[in-house]
Short mmCIF file of N, CA and C in Angstrom, two decimals:
data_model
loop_
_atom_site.label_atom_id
_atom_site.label_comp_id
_atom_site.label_asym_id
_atom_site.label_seq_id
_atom_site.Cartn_x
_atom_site.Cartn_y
_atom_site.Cartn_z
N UNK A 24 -33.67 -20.86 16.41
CA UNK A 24 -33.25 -21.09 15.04
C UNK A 24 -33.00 -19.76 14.33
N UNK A 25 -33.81 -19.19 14.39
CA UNK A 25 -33.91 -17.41 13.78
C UNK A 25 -32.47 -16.80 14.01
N UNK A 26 -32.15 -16.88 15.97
CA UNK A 26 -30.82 -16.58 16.14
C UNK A 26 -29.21 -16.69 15.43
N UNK A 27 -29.81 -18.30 15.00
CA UNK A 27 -28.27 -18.73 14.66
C UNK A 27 -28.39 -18.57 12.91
N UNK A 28 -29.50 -17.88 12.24
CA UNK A 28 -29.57 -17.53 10.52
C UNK A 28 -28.74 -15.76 10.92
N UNK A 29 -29.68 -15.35 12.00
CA UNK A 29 -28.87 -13.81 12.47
C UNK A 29 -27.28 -13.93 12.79
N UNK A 30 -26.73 -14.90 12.92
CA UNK A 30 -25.71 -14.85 13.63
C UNK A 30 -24.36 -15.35 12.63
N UNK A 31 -25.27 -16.37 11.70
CA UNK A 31 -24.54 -17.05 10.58
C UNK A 31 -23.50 -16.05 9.99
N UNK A 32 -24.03 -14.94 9.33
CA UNK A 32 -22.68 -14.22 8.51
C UNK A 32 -21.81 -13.63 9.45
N UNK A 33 -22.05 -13.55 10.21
CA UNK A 33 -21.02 -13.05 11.75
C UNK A 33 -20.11 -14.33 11.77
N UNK A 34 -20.66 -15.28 11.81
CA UNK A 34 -19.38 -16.42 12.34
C UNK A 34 -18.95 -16.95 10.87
N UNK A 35 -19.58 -16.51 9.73
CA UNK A 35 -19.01 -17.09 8.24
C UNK A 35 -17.65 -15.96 8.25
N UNK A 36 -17.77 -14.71 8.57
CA UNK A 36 -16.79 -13.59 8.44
C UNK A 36 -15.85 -13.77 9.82
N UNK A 37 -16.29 -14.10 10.82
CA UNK A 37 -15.09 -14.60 11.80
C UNK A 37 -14.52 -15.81 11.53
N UNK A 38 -15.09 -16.72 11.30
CA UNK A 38 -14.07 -17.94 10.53
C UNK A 38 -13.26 -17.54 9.73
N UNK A 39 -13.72 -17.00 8.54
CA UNK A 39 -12.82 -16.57 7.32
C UNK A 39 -11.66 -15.44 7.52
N UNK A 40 -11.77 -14.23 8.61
CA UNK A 40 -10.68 -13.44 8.23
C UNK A 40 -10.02 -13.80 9.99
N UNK A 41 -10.73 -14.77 10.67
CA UNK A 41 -9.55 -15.06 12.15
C UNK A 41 -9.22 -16.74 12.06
N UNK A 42 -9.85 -17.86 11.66
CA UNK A 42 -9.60 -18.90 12.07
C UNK A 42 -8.83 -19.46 10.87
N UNK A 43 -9.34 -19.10 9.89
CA UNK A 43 -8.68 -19.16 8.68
C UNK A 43 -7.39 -19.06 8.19
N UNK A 44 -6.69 -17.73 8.58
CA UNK A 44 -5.39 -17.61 8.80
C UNK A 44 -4.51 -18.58 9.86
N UNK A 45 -5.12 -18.41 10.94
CA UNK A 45 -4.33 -19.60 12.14
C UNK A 45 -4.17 -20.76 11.44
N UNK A 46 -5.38 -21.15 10.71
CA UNK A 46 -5.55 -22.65 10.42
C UNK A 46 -4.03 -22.68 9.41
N UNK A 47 -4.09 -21.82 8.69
CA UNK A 47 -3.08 -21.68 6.93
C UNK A 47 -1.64 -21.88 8.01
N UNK A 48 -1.79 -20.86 8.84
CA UNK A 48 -0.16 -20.73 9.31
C UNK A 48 -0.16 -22.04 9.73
N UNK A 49 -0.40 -22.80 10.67
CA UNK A 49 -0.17 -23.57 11.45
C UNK A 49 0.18 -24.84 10.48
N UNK A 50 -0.81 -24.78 8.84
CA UNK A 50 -0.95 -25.68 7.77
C UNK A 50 0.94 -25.78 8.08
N UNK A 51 1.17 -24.18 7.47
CA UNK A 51 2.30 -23.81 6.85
C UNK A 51 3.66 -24.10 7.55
N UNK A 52 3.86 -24.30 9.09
CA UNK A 52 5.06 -24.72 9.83
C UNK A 52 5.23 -25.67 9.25
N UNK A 53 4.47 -26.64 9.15
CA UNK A 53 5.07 -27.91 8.69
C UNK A 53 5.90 -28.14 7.55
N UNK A 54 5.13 -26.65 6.91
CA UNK A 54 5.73 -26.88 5.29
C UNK A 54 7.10 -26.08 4.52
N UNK A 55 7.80 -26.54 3.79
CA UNK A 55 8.93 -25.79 3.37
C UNK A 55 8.41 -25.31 1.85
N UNK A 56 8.13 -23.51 1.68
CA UNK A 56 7.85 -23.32 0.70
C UNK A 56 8.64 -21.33 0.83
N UNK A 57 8.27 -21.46 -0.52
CA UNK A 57 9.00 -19.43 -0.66
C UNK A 57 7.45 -19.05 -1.24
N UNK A 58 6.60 -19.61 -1.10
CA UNK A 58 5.34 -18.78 -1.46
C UNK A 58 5.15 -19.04 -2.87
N UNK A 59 6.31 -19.45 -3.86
CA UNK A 59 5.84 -19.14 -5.46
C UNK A 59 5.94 -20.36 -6.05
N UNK A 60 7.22 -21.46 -5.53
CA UNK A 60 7.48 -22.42 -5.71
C UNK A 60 6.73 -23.98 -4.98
N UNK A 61 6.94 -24.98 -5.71
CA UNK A 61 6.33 -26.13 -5.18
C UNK A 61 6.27 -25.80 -3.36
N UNK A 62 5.40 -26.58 -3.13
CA UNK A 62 5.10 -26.83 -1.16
C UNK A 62 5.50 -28.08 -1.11
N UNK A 63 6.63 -28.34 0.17
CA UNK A 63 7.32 -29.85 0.16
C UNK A 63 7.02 -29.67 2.18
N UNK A 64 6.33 -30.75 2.25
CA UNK A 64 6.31 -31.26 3.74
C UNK A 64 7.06 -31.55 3.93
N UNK A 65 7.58 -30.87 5.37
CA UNK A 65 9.05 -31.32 6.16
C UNK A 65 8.97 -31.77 7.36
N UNK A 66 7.46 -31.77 8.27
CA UNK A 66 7.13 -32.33 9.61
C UNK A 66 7.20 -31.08 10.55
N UNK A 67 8.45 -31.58 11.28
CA UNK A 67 8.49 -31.39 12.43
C UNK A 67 10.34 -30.34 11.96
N UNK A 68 10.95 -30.51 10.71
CA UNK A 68 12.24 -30.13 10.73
C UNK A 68 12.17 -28.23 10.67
N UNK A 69 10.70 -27.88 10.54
CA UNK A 69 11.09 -26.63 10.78
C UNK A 69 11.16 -25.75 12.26
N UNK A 70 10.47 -26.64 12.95
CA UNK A 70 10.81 -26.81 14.81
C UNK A 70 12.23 -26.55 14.86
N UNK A 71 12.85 -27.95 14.69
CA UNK A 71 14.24 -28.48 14.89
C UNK A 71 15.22 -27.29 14.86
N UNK A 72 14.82 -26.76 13.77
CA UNK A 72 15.98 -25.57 13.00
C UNK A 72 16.06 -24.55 13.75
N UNK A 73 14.68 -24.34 14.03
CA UNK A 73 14.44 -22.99 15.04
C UNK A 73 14.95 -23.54 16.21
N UNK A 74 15.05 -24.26 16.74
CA UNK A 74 15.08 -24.73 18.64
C UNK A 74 16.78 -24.71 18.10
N UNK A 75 17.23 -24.92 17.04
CA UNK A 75 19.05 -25.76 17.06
C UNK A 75 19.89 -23.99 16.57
N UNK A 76 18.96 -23.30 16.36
CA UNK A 76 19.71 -21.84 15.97
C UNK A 76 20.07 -20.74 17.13
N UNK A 77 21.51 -20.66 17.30
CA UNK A 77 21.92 -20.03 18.55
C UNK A 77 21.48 -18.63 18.48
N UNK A 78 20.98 -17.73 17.50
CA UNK A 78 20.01 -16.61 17.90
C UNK A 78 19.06 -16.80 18.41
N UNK A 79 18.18 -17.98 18.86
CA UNK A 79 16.78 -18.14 19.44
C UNK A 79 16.89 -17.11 20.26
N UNK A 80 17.98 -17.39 21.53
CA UNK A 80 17.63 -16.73 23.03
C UNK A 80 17.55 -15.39 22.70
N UNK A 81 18.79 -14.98 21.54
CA UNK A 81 18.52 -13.43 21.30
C UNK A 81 17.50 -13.22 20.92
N UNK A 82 16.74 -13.84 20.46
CA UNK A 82 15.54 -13.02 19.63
C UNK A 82 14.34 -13.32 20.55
N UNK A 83 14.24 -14.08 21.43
CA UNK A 83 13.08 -14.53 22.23
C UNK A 83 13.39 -13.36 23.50
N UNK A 84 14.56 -12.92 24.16
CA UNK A 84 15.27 -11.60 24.65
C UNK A 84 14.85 -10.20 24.21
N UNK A 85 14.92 -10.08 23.10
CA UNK A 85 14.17 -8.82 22.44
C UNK A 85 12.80 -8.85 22.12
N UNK A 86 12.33 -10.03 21.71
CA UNK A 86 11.19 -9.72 21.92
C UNK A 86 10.32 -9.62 23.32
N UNK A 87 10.68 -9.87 24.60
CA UNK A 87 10.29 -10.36 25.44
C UNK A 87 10.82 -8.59 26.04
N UNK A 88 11.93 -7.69 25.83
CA UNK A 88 12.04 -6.63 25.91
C UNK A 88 11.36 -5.54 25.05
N UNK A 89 11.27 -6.20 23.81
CA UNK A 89 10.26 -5.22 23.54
C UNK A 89 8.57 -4.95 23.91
N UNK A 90 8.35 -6.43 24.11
CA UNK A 90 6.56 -6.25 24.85
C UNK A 90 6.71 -6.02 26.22
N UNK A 91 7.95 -5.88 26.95
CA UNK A 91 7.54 -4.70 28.36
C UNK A 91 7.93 -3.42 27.88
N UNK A 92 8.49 -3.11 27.35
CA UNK A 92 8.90 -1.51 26.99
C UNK A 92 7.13 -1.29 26.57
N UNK A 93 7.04 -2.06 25.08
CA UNK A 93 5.68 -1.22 24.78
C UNK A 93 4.42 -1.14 26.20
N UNK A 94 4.27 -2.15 26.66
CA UNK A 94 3.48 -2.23 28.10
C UNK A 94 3.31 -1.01 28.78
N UNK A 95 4.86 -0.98 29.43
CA UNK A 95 5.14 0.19 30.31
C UNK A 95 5.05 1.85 29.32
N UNK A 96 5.42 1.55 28.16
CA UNK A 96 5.22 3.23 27.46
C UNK A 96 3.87 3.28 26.74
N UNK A 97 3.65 2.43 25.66
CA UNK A 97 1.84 2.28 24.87
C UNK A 97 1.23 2.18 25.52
N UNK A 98 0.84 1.81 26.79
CA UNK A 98 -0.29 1.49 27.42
C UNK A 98 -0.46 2.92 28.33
N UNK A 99 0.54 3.17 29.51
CA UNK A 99 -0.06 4.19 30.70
C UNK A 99 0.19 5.75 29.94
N UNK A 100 1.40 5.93 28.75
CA UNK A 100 1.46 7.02 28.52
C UNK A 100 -0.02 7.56 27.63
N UNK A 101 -0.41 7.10 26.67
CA UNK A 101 -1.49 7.64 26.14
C UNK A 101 -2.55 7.46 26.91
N UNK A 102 -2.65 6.52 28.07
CA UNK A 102 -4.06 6.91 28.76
C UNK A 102 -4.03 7.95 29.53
N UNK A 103 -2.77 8.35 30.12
CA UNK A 103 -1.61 9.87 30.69
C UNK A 103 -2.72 10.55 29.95
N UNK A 104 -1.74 11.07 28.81
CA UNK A 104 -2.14 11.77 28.17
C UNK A 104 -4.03 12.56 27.63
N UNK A 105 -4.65 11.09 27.51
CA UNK A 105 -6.20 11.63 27.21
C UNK A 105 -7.03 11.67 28.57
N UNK A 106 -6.23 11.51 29.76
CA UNK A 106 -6.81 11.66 31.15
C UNK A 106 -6.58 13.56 31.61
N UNK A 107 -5.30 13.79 30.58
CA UNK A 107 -4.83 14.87 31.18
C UNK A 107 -5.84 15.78 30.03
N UNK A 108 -5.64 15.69 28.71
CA UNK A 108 -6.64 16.18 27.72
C UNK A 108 -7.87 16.30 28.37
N UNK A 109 -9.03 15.54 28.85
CA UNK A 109 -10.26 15.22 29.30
C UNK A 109 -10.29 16.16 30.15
N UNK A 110 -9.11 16.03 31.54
CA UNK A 110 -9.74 17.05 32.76
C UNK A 110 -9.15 18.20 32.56
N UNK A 111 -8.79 19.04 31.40
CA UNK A 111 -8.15 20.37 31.57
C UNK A 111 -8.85 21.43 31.16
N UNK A 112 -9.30 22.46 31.97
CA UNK A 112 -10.12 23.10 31.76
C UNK A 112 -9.92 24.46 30.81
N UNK A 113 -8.76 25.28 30.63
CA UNK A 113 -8.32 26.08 29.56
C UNK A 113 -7.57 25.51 28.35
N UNK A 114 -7.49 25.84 27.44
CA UNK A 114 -7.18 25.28 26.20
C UNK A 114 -7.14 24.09 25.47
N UNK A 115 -8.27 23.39 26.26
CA UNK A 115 -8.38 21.99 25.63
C UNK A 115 -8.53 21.42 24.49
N UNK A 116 -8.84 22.74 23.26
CA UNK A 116 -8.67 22.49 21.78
C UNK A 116 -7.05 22.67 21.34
N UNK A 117 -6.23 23.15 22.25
CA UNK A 117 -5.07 23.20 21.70
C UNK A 117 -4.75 21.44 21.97
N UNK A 118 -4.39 21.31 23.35
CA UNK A 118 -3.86 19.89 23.61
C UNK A 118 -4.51 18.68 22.56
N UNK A 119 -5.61 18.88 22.37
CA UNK A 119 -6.40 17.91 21.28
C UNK A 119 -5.83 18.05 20.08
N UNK A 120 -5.67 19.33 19.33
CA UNK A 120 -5.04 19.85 18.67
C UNK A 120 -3.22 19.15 18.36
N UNK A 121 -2.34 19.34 19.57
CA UNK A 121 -1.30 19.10 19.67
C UNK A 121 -1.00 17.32 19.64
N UNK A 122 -2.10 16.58 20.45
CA UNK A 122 -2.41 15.52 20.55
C UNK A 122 -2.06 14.58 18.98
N UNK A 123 -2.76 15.21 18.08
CA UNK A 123 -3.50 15.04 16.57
C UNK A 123 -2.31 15.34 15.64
N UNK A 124 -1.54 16.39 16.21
CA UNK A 124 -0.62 16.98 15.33
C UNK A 124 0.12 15.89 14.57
N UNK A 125 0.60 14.38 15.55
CA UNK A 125 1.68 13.37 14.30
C UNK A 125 0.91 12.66 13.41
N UNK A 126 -0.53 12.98 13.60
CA UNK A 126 -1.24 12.32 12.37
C UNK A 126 -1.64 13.22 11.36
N UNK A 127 -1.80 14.19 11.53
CA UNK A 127 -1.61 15.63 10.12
C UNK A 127 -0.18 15.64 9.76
N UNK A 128 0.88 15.88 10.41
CA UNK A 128 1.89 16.44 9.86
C UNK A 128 2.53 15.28 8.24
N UNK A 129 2.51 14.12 8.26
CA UNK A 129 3.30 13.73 7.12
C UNK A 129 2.06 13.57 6.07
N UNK A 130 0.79 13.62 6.64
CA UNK A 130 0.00 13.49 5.00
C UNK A 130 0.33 15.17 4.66
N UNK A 131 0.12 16.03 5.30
CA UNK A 131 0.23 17.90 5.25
C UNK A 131 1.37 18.09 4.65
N UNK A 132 3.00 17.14 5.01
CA UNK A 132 4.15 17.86 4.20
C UNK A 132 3.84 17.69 2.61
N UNK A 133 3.38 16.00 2.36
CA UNK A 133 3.75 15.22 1.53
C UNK A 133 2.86 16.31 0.17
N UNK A 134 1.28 16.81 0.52
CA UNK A 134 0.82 17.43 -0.32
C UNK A 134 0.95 19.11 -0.59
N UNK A 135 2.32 19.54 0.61
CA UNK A 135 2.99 20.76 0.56
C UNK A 135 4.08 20.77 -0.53
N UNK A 136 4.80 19.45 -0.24
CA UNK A 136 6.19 19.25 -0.97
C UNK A 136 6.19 18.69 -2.06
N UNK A 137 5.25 18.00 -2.79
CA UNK A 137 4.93 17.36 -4.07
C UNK A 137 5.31 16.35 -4.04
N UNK A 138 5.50 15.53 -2.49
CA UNK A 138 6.72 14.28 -3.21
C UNK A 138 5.63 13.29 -3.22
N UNK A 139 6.30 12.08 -4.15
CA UNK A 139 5.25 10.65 -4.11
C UNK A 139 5.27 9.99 -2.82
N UNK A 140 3.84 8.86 -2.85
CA UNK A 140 4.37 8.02 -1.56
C UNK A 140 5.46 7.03 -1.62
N UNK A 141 6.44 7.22 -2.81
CA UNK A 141 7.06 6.16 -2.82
C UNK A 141 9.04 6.55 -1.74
N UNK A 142 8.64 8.21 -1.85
CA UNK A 142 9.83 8.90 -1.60
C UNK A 142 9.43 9.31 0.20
N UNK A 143 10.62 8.42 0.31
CA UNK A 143 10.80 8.93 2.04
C UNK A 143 10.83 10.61 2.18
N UNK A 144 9.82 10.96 3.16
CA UNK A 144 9.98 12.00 3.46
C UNK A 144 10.82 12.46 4.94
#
């Protein structure tokens, strides 16, 4: 019993910020709304629309090209990379260093150059 009082706000905070959302979306296929205006149940017609729209294949194509690209490059290149960082025995504060560099460089211009975050840098 003790366990599941320890365990309670763990599964009150996993319900709420993981099952919660699934539950809303899944509410939400059914439903035809813009977020601001009335919610009108439509069933099953927002299926229909999607399955009857001749971009499906394109877009089920790109996406299906883009999760092997990321696979084959996000996945083996950065483990590459912190395998090669880890075993190198001279200058390993530079490569860490160099590693780090695209996460300094645009907060570093932005408070060099004065610009807002609203202005593309």
């Amino acid at each position: 019993m003790s366990t599941l009082v320890f365990l309670l706000p763990l599964l009150l905070v996993f319900g709420v910020f993981s099952w919660a959302p699934i539950v809303q979306s899944v509410v939400m296929s059914f439903q035809r709304t813009n977020l601001v205006g009335p919610v009108e149940f439509v069933g099953l017609d927002n299926f229909a629309q999607v399955l009857s729209d001749p971009l499906l294949w394109t877009a089920w194509r790109n996406t299906v090209w883009f999760a092997v690209l990321a696979l084959l490059f996000g996945y083996p290149l950065p483990l590459l990379a912190a395998l090669l960082i880890s075993e190198v025995r001279h200058r390993k504060g530079l490569f860490s260093a160099l590693a780090y560099l695209p996460v300094v460089i645009r907060p570093w211009s932005r408070c060099c150059c004065g610009s807002s975050s609203t202005t593309p840098v």
